[in-house]
């Protein structure tokens, strides 16, 4: 089936049918007008869910509780707080994460294992559970609450990140939407980030998990800001089938469209995180094509995007392409110098391993744009990957 994913001009995680959300200020962060720090996302219909979590060996109990509940049933909700990470606080952290899930389950009329938990913020501080319990009671679940949730999960982010897409299946419009937070401690294998994705597609659980893992590998695991990963990283997707179309599984007619929609959501959110990194003023996009395989293409793209010397060159609008070449040389990828081509914002400056004369002032002007793209052709195979930094 041809991919026909449409990016919508507006929307939130409550745009897909059957989802509601809400948020409040519970007092976990310093007060400011319109600040939010506690939110809930809820599918009014039974659904299937999938998740990808941090690989950091220090893991927040909020992550552990989510993994446990995800493995036992069919979660329909997630409760999330910002300001405090609920990490490195001993056994109390697990008790508090469970208590958040229990209180949310009562609030929504669910079983506790239908609720997942997420936290983000300062490590080494216990959750103020009295404030959280009172806050959960105040959260009003509405169809318009998706954008409130997107604001409630922010920490050092300059603003919320949301994306909504759709595709057609059997005459029905299927919607996939997502939000995310993350600005610092950002590196491949996710980052200090959270992302919640919803869809009214009818998706089998195994296919949903497979599709999410593939999408995360091609998006959130391809961005880097500062070289660190965190204790709380979580990406969740909920699919409730409220769109009315038939079930999607691996090999079904709509499988490619669903995967394309999910990947689009993840990529756009990943790019937004990179562009809004702490102290960032430019988005760096690195495209590597012609690699022998996907693993090598991804390694090369990530290595260049994460290079401190490449970052400083971009910051100074300096077309010192040697820094790109040097970073490429230390990636876990096969390269043949005589076959390499290199472009800065579509201008070729190296071909077949040799420099191409270029007008320096013109490239400097191109690099002054808020988005700088490097494309590296290895000309050894057919694999391609893209990474993002700032």
Tab-separated table of C-alpha atoms in Angstrom:
chain	number	residue	atom	x	y	z
A	1	UNK	CA	0.000	0.000	0.000
A	2	UNK	CA	1.293	3.489	-0.837
A	3	UNK	CA	2.150	5.631	2.174
A	4	UNK	CA	-0.303	8.545	2.285
A	5	UNK	CA	0.339	10.093	5.678
A	6	UNK	CA	-1.002	13.618	6.106
A	7	UNK	CA	0.487	15.969	8.711
A	8	UNK	CA	-2.289	18.050	10.271
A	9	UNK	CA	-1.948	21.749	11.055
A	10	UNK	CA	-3.024	21.316	14.669
A	11	UNK	CA	-3.941	18.648	17.179
A	12	UNK	CA	-2.861	16.862	20.308
A	13	UNK	CA	-2.830	13.395	21.854
A	14	UNK	CA	-6.580	13.722	22.337
A	15	UNK	CA	-7.192	14.213	18.610
A	16	UNK	CA	-7.605	10.457	17.959
A	17	UNK	CA	-11.097	9.254	18.817
A	18	UNK	CA	-11.689	8.018	22.356
A	19	UNK	CA	-8.861	9.830	24.165
A	20	UNK	CA	-9.140	12.479	26.885
A	21	UNK	CA	-6.538	14.180	29.059
A	22	UNK	CA	-6.110	16.748	31.777
A	23	UNK	CA	-3.489	18.519	33.853
A	24	UNK	CA	-3.057	20.708	36.903
A	25	UNK	CA	-0.462	22.537	38.977
A	26	UNK	CA	0.184	20.366	42.029
A	27	UNK	CA	3.114	22.308	43.457
A	28	UNK	CA	6.029	20.130	42.367
A	29	UNK	CA	7.646	23.016	40.486
A	30	UNK	CA	8.072	26.646	41.433
A	31	UNK	CA	4.781	28.421	40.919
A	32	UNK	CA	4.206	30.601	37.888
A	33	UNK	CA	1.035	31.664	36.126
A	34	UNK	CA	-0.249	28.939	33.788
A	35	UNK	CA	2.410	26.444	34.968
A	36	UNK	CA	1.360	22.772	35.097
A	37	UNK	CA	3.223	19.800	36.566
A	38	UNK	CA	0.830	16.843	36.819
A	39	UNK	CA	-1.240	15.262	34.074
A	40	UNK	CA	-3.206	12.199	32.971
A	41	UNK	CA	-3.868	10.675	29.551
A	42	UNK	CA	-6.775	8.212	29.286
A	43	UNK	CA	-8.360	6.052	26.612
A	44	UNK	CA	-12.088	5.866	27.180
A	45	UNK	CA	-12.093	2.635	25.181
A	46	UNK	CA	-10.158	-0.546	26.020
A	47	UNK	CA	-6.869	-0.454	24.179
A	48	UNK	CA	-3.496	-2.050	23.668
A	49	UNK	CA	-0.269	-0.299	24.599
A	50	UNK	CA	3.438	-0.588	23.934
A	51	UNK	CA	6.505	1.047	25.416
A	52	UNK	CA	10.217	1.638	25.018
A	53	UNK	CA	12.215	2.590	28.098
A	54	UNK	CA	15.593	3.899	29.225
A	55	UNK	CA	18.727	1.760	28.945
A	56	UNK	CA	20.402	3.618	31.811
A	57	UNK	CA	21.316	1.167	34.582
A	58	UNK	CA	19.907	3.612	37.147
A	59	UNK	CA	16.202	3.444	36.430
A	60	UNK	CA	13.393	5.398	38.000
A	61	UNK	CA	10.827	3.262	39.851
A	62	UNK	CA	8.224	5.030	37.702
A	63	UNK	CA	9.744	3.225	34.709
A	64	UNK	CA	9.752	-0.091	36.567
A	65	UNK	CA	6.069	0.228	37.517
A	66	UNK	CA	5.141	1.065	33.921
A	67	UNK	CA	7.029	-1.968	32.625
A	68	UNK	CA	5.307	-4.227	35.161
A	69	UNK	CA	1.825	-2.941	34.350
A	70	UNK	CA	2.490	-3.009	30.632
A	71	UNK	CA	3.466	-6.675	30.789
A	72	UNK	CA	0.408	-7.742	32.792
A	73	UNK	CA	-2.543	-6.326	30.948
A	74	UNK	CA	-4.049	-3.706	28.693
A	75	UNK	CA	-3.131	-0.262	30.076
A	76	UNK	CA	-5.509	2.576	29.254
A	77	UNK	CA	-3.935	5.512	31.073
A	78	UNK	CA	-0.693	7.141	32.118
A	79	UNK	CA	-0.166	9.574	34.984
A	80	UNK	CA	2.877	11.817	34.739
A	81	UNK	CA	4.544	14.427	36.897
A	82	UNK	CA	7.288	16.900	36.065
A	83	UNK	CA	9.736	18.665	38.350
A	84	UNK	CA	10.821	15.550	40.275
A	85	UNK	CA	12.240	12.433	38.612
A	86	UNK	CA	11.470	9.922	41.377
A	87	UNK	CA	14.923	8.419	40.802
A	88	UNK	CA	17.714	7.411	43.203
A	89	UNK	CA	15.432	7.625	46.246
A	90	UNK	CA	15.450	3.973	47.346
A	91	UNK	CA	12.430	1.769	47.966
A	92	UNK	CA	10.200	4.778	48.616
A	93	UNK	CA	10.309	5.611	44.928
A	94	UNK	CA	8.619	2.339	43.985
A	95	UNK	CA	5.963	2.774	46.682
A	96	UNK	CA	5.245	6.300	45.458
A	97	UNK	CA	4.993	5.255	41.803
A	98	UNK	CA	2.527	2.524	42.758
A	99	UNK	CA	0.579	5.014	44.859
A	100	UNK	CA	0.342	7.384	41.876
A	101	UNK	CA	-1.049	4.558	39.763
A	102	UNK	CA	-3.501	3.500	42.479
A	103	UNK	CA	-4.806	7.036	43.004
A	104	UNK	CA	-5.209	7.559	39.268
A	105	UNK	CA	-7.010	4.223	38.900
A	106	UNK	CA	-9.542	5.304	41.527
A	107	UNK	CA	-9.936	8.687	39.811
A	108	UNK	CA	-10.672	7.048	36.448
A	109	UNK	CA	-12.508	3.935	37.617
A	110	UNK	CA	-9.787	1.530	36.443
A	111	UNK	CA	-7.779	-1.339	37.840
A	112	UNK	CA	-4.346	-0.219	39.037
A	113	UNK	CA	-2.566	-2.287	36.383
A	114	UNK	CA	-4.377	-0.312	33.679
A	115	UNK	CA	-2.388	2.787	34.720
A	116	UNK	CA	1.231	3.502	33.751
A	117	UNK	CA	3.441	6.017	35.541
A	118	UNK	CA	6.041	8.541	34.371
A	119	UNK	CA	8.132	11.144	36.160
A	120	UNK	CA	10.673	13.695	34.989
A	121	UNK	CA	12.730	16.339	36.713
A	122	UNK	CA	15.342	16.514	39.458
A	123	UNK	CA	17.015	13.238	40.468
A	124	UNK	CA	17.416	12.359	44.159
A	125	UNK	CA	14.215	13.957	45.487
A	126	UNK	CA	11.220	12.031	46.827
A	127	UNK	CA	7.790	12.713	45.378
A	128	UNK	CA	5.523	14.862	47.603
A	129	UNK	CA	2.689	12.361	47.554
A	130	UNK	CA	0.180	14.507	49.452
A	131	UNK	CA	0.467	17.171	46.757
A	132	UNK	CA	0.214	14.553	44.005
A	133	UNK	CA	-2.850	12.867	45.521
A	134	UNK	CA	-4.626	16.204	45.857
A	135	UNK	CA	-3.580	17.151	42.343
A	136	UNK	CA	-4.933	13.951	40.794
A	137	UNK	CA	-8.298	14.616	42.406
A	138	UNK	CA	-8.392	18.043	40.709
A	139	UNK	CA	-7.591	16.865	37.195
A	140	UNK	CA	-10.575	17.150	34.875
A	141	UNK	CA	-10.429	14.788	31.901
A	142	UNK	CA	-11.571	16.512	28.699
A	143	UNK	CA	-11.298	16.131	24.937
A	144	UNK	CA	-9.399	19.432	24.855
A	145	UNK	CA	-6.912	18.424	27.530
A	146	UNK	CA	-4.173	17.100	25.251
A	147	UNK	CA	-2.319	20.392	24.966
A	148	UNK	CA	-2.514	20.867	28.738
A	149	UNK	CA	-0.794	17.509	29.145
A	150	UNK	CA	1.903	18.565	26.665
A	151	UNK	CA	2.635	21.585	28.875
A	152	UNK	CA	2.509	19.637	32.132
A	153	UNK	CA	5.394	17.331	31.172
A	154	UNK	CA	7.863	20.150	30.428
A	155	UNK	CA	10.942	20.856	32.537
A	156	UNK	CA	13.623	23.022	30.892
A	157	UNK	CA	11.894	22.874	27.498
A	158	UNK	CA	11.143	26.307	25.993
A	159	UNK	CA	7.737	25.065	24.850
A	160	UNK	CA	5.518	22.043	24.183
A	161	UNK	CA	6.084	19.648	21.300
A	162	UNK	CA	3.027	18.129	19.572
A	163	UNK	CA	2.314	16.513	16.205
A	164	UNK	CA	-0.811	14.951	14.683
A	165	UNK	CA	-1.023	12.949	11.442
A	166	UNK	CA	-3.666	10.880	9.698
A	167	UNK	CA	-4.131	8.298	6.968
A	168	UNK	CA	-7.088	6.648	5.298
A	169	UNK	CA	-8.046	3.029	5.965
A	170	UNK	CA	-11.137	1.442	4.413
A	171	UNK	CA	-12.855	4.816	4.080
A	172	UNK	CA	-12.095	5.804	7.694
A	173	UNK	CA	-9.668	8.505	8.769
A	174	UNK	CA	-7.159	7.065	11.236
A	175	UNK	CA	-5.315	9.540	13.448
A	176	UNK	CA	-1.948	9.201	15.181
A	177	UNK	CA	-0.805	11.955	17.549
A	178	UNK	CA	2.035	12.491	19.968
A	179	UNK	CA	3.702	14.872	22.367
A	180	UNK	CA	7.164	14.918	23.921
A	181	UNK	CA	9.423	16.679	26.379
A	182	UNK	CA	13.190	16.857	26.510
A	183	UNK	CA	15.861	19.541	26.247
A	184	UNK	CA	18.939	18.334	28.124
A	185	UNK	CA	20.581	14.975	28.893
A	186	UNK	CA	19.787	13.985	25.309
A	187	UNK	CA	21.725	11.238	23.521
A	188	UNK	CA	20.982	8.068	21.541
A	189	UNK	CA	19.168	5.289	23.404
A	190	UNK	CA	16.627	7.984	24.089
A	191	UNK	CA	17.353	10.733	26.540
A	192	UNK	CA	15.847	12.604	29.468
A	193	UNK	CA	12.656	12.543	27.538
A	194	UNK	CA	9.067	11.426	27.663
A	195	UNK	CA	6.758	10.894	24.725
A	196	UNK	CA	3.135	9.823	24.662
A	197	UNK	CA	1.530	8.696	21.403
A	198	UNK	CA	-2.120	7.862	20.769
A	199	UNK	CA	-3.998	6.382	17.851
A	200	UNK	CA	-7.528	5.272	17.095
A	201	UNK	CA	-6.175	2.537	14.822
A	202	UNK	CA	-7.008	-1.058	15.683
A	203	UNK	CA	-3.530	-2.568	16.090
A	204	UNK	CA	-2.425	-5.908	17.460
A	205	UNK	CA	-0.241	-5.632	20.534
A	206	UNK	CA	2.769	-7.426	19.033
A	207	UNK	CA	2.687	-5.312	15.883
A	208	UNK	CA	2.309	-2.150	17.962
A	209	UNK	CA	5.406	-3.000	20.035
A	210	UNK	CA	7.383	-3.925	16.922
A	211	UNK	CA	6.368	-0.724	15.133
A	212	UNK	CA	7.170	1.453	18.136
A	213	UNK	CA	10.635	-0.068	18.561
A	214	UNK	CA	11.417	0.469	14.889
A	215	UNK	CA	10.135	4.053	15.015
A	216	UNK	CA	12.115	4.898	18.151
A	217	UNK	CA	15.287	3.451	16.610
A	218	UNK	CA	14.834	5.711	13.598
A	219	UNK	CA	13.951	8.856	15.544
A	220	UNK	CA	14.524	9.330	19.282
A	221	UNK	CA	17.568	7.055	19.178
A	222	UNK	CA	19.009	9.196	16.378
A	223	UNK	CA	19.154	12.522	18.236
A	224	UNK	CA	21.959	13.815	20.428
A	225	UNK	CA	22.444	17.067	22.312
A	226	UNK	CA	24.924	16.635	25.136
A	227	UNK	CA	26.015	12.986	25.315
A	228	UNK	CA	24.028	11.964	28.413
A	229	UNK	CA	21.077	9.632	28.907
A	230	UNK	CA	18.727	9.640	31.877
A	231	UNK	CA	16.951	7.421	34.367
A	232	UNK	CA	13.377	8.090	33.250
A	233	UNK	CA	13.220	7.902	29.451
A	234	UNK	CA	9.890	6.540	28.272
A	235	UNK	CA	7.972	6.387	25.000
A	236	UNK	CA	4.435	4.993	25.204
A	237	UNK	CA	1.835	4.380	22.515
A	238	UNK	CA	-1.842	3.582	23.079
A	239	UNK	CA	-4.098	2.180	20.333
A	240	UNK	CA	-7.851	1.871	21.013
A	241	UNK	CA	-9.395	0.981	17.626
A	242	UNK	CA	-12.023	3.715	17.938
A	243	UNK	CA	-11.398	4.765	14.333
A	244	UNK	CA	-13.612	1.908	13.217
A	245	UNK	CA	-11.320	0.207	10.718
A	246	UNK	CA	-10.201	-3.415	10.716
A	247	UNK	CA	-7.316	-4.771	12.727
A	248	UNK	CA	-3.774	-3.941	11.617
A	249	UNK	CA	-1.080	-6.549	12.041
A	250	UNK	CA	2.239	-7.326	10.413
A	251	UNK	CA	1.587	-7.932	6.718
A	252	UNK	CA	-1.932	-6.483	6.625
A	253	UNK	CA	-2.909	-3.946	3.967
A	254	UNK	CA	-2.706	-0.947	6.304
A	255	UNK	CA	0.519	-1.979	8.040
A	256	UNK	CA	2.809	0.213	5.948
A	257	UNK	CA	0.612	3.286	6.370
A	258	UNK	CA	0.431	2.801	10.122
A	259	UNK	CA	4.201	2.377	10.393
A	260	UNK	CA	4.753	5.456	8.266
A	261	UNK	CA	2.369	7.499	10.433
A	262	UNK	CA	4.008	6.358	13.663
A	263	UNK	CA	7.497	7.040	12.312
A	264	UNK	CA	6.454	10.504	11.139
A	265	UNK	CA	5.189	11.356	14.616
A	266	UNK	CA	8.380	10.110	16.269
A	267	UNK	CA	10.711	11.825	13.798
A	268	UNK	CA	8.982	15.194	14.061
A	269	UNK	CA	9.033	15.025	17.863
A	270	UNK	CA	12.707	14.006	17.871
A	271	UNK	CA	13.586	16.937	15.612
A	272	UNK	CA	11.657	19.284	17.904
A	273	UNK	CA	13.558	18.010	20.939
A	274	UNK	CA	16.899	18.534	19.191
A	275	UNK	CA	15.938	21.996	17.961
A	276	UNK	CA	14.794	23.007	21.461
A	277	UNK	CA	17.858	21.601	23.258
A	278	UNK	CA	19.218	23.553	26.196
A	279	UNK	CA	21.149	26.521	24.781
A	280	UNK	CA	20.384	25.521	21.195
A	281	UNK	CA	20.098	28.040	18.372
A	282	UNK	CA	20.340	25.689	15.389
A	283	UNK	CA	19.146	22.264	14.353
A	284	UNK	CA	21.834	20.030	12.846
A	285	UNK	CA	20.591	17.308	10.509
A	286	UNK	CA	23.036	14.659	9.309
A	287	UNK	CA	22.005	12.357	6.466
A	288	UNK	CA	24.258	9.431	5.629
A	289	UNK	CA	23.409	7.402	2.541
A	290	UNK	CA	25.140	4.702	0.561
A	291	UNK	CA	26.199	2.770	3.660
A	292	UNK	CA	26.647	-1.013	3.599
A	293	UNK	CA	23.847	-1.529	6.139
A	294	UNK	CA	21.472	0.398	8.404
A	295	UNK	CA	23.596	-0.080	11.522
A	296	UNK	CA	26.611	1.536	9.884
A	297	UNK	CA	24.539	4.355	8.416
A	298	UNK	CA	23.096	5.140	11.842
A	299	UNK	CA	26.486	5.008	13.545
A	300	UNK	CA	27.984	7.428	11.044
A	301	UNK	CA	25.073	9.874	11.268
A	302	UNK	CA	24.991	9.821	15.085
A	303	UNK	CA	28.746	10.231	15.395
A	304	UNK	CA	28.803	13.320	13.207
A	305	UNK	CA	25.723	14.865	14.840
A	306	UNK	CA	27.257	14.337	18.288
A	307	UNK	CA	30.720	15.688	17.505
A	308	UNK	CA	31.618	18.692	19.656
A	309	UNK	CA	33.879	20.029	16.908
A	310	UNK	CA	31.121	19.766	14.334
A	311	UNK	CA	28.770	21.561	16.726
A	312	UNK	CA	31.225	24.426	17.238
A	313	UNK	CA	31.727	24.750	13.482
A	314	UNK	CA	27.969	25.015	12.990
A	315	UNK	CA	27.692	27.544	15.820
A	316	UNK	CA	30.334	29.709	14.143
A	317	UNK	CA	28.947	29.236	10.601
A	318	UNK	CA	32.328	27.737	9.728
A	319	UNK	CA	32.367	25.430	6.659
A	320	UNK	CA	35.322	23.477	8.054
A	321	UNK	CA	34.198	20.221	6.494
A	322	UNK	CA	37.308	18.427	7.719
A	323	UNK	CA	35.646	18.142	11.112
A	324	UNK	CA	32.787	16.219	9.509
A	325	UNK	CA	35.214	13.906	7.732
A	326	UNK	CA	37.206	13.254	10.912
A	327	UNK	CA	34.044	12.414	12.864
A	328	UNK	CA	32.969	10.076	10.082
A	329	UNK	CA	36.305	8.295	10.308
A	330	UNK	CA	35.752	7.275	13.943
A	331	UNK	CA	32.226	5.952	13.406
A	332	UNK	CA	31.538	2.236	13.428
A	333	UNK	CA	31.072	2.175	9.671
A	334	UNK	CA	33.038	1.026	6.676
A	335	UNK	CA	34.327	3.946	4.573
A	336	UNK	CA	36.443	4.233	1.455
A	337	UNK	CA	37.933	7.700	1.188
A	338	UNK	CA	37.918	7.724	-2.607
A	339	UNK	CA	34.141	7.182	-2.668
A	340	UNK	CA	32.986	9.773	-0.122
A	341	UNK	CA	30.788	12.720	-1.143
A	342	UNK	CA	29.884	15.519	1.269
A	343	UNK	CA	27.267	18.264	1.012
A	344	UNK	CA	26.474	21.255	3.214
A	345	UNK	CA	22.868	22.395	2.715
A	346	UNK	CA	22.845	20.629	-0.677
A	347	UNK	CA	26.082	22.247	-1.881
A	348	UNK	CA	28.702	19.648	-2.799
A	349	UNK	CA	32.077	20.405	-1.214
A	350	UNK	CA	33.699	16.962	-1.519
A	351	UNK	CA	33.321	14.296	-4.164
A	352	UNK	CA	35.125	10.980	-4.659
A	353	UNK	CA	37.220	11.819	-1.619
A	354	UNK	CA	38.533	15.094	-3.080
A	355	UNK	CA	37.594	18.674	-2.184
A	356	UNK	CA	35.390	20.644	-4.588
A	357	UNK	CA	36.133	24.389	-4.837
A	358	UNK	CA	33.345	26.433	-3.285
A	359	UNK	CA	32.597	30.048	-2.481
A	360	UNK	CA	33.246	30.236	1.248
A	361	UNK	CA	31.063	33.286	1.919
A	362	UNK	CA	28.091	31.576	0.279
A	363	UNK	CA	28.438	28.499	2.513
A	364	UNK	CA	28.871	30.719	5.569
A	365	UNK	CA	25.597	32.421	4.670
A	366	UNK	CA	23.858	29.062	4.240
A	367	UNK	CA	25.132	27.893	7.619
A	368	UNK	CA	23.678	30.998	9.265
A	369	UNK	CA	20.232	29.460	8.770
A	370	UNK	CA	18.516	27.948	11.833
A	371	UNK	CA	18.742	24.508	10.198
A	372	UNK	CA	22.014	23.136	8.831
A	373	UNK	CA	22.050	19.858	6.909
A	374	UNK	CA	25.069	17.704	6.162
A	375	UNK	CA	24.688	14.878	3.669
A	376	UNK	CA	27.420	12.291	3.381
A	377	UNK	CA	27.408	9.749	0.572
A	378	UNK	CA	29.488	6.662	1.326
A	379	UNK	CA	28.684	5.003	-2.026
A	380	UNK	CA	29.185	1.496	-0.663
A	381	UNK	CA	25.599	0.233	-0.440
A	382	UNK	CA	21.956	1.245	-0.214
A	383	UNK	CA	21.404	1.972	3.502
A	384	UNK	CA	20.487	5.463	4.705
A	385	UNK	CA	19.973	7.072	8.127
A	386	UNK	CA	19.393	10.537	9.563
A	387	UNK	CA	20.483	11.928	12.924
A	388	UNK	CA	19.684	15.235	14.625
A	389	UNK	CA	21.673	17.432	16.983
A	390	UNK	CA	21.989	21.086	17.868
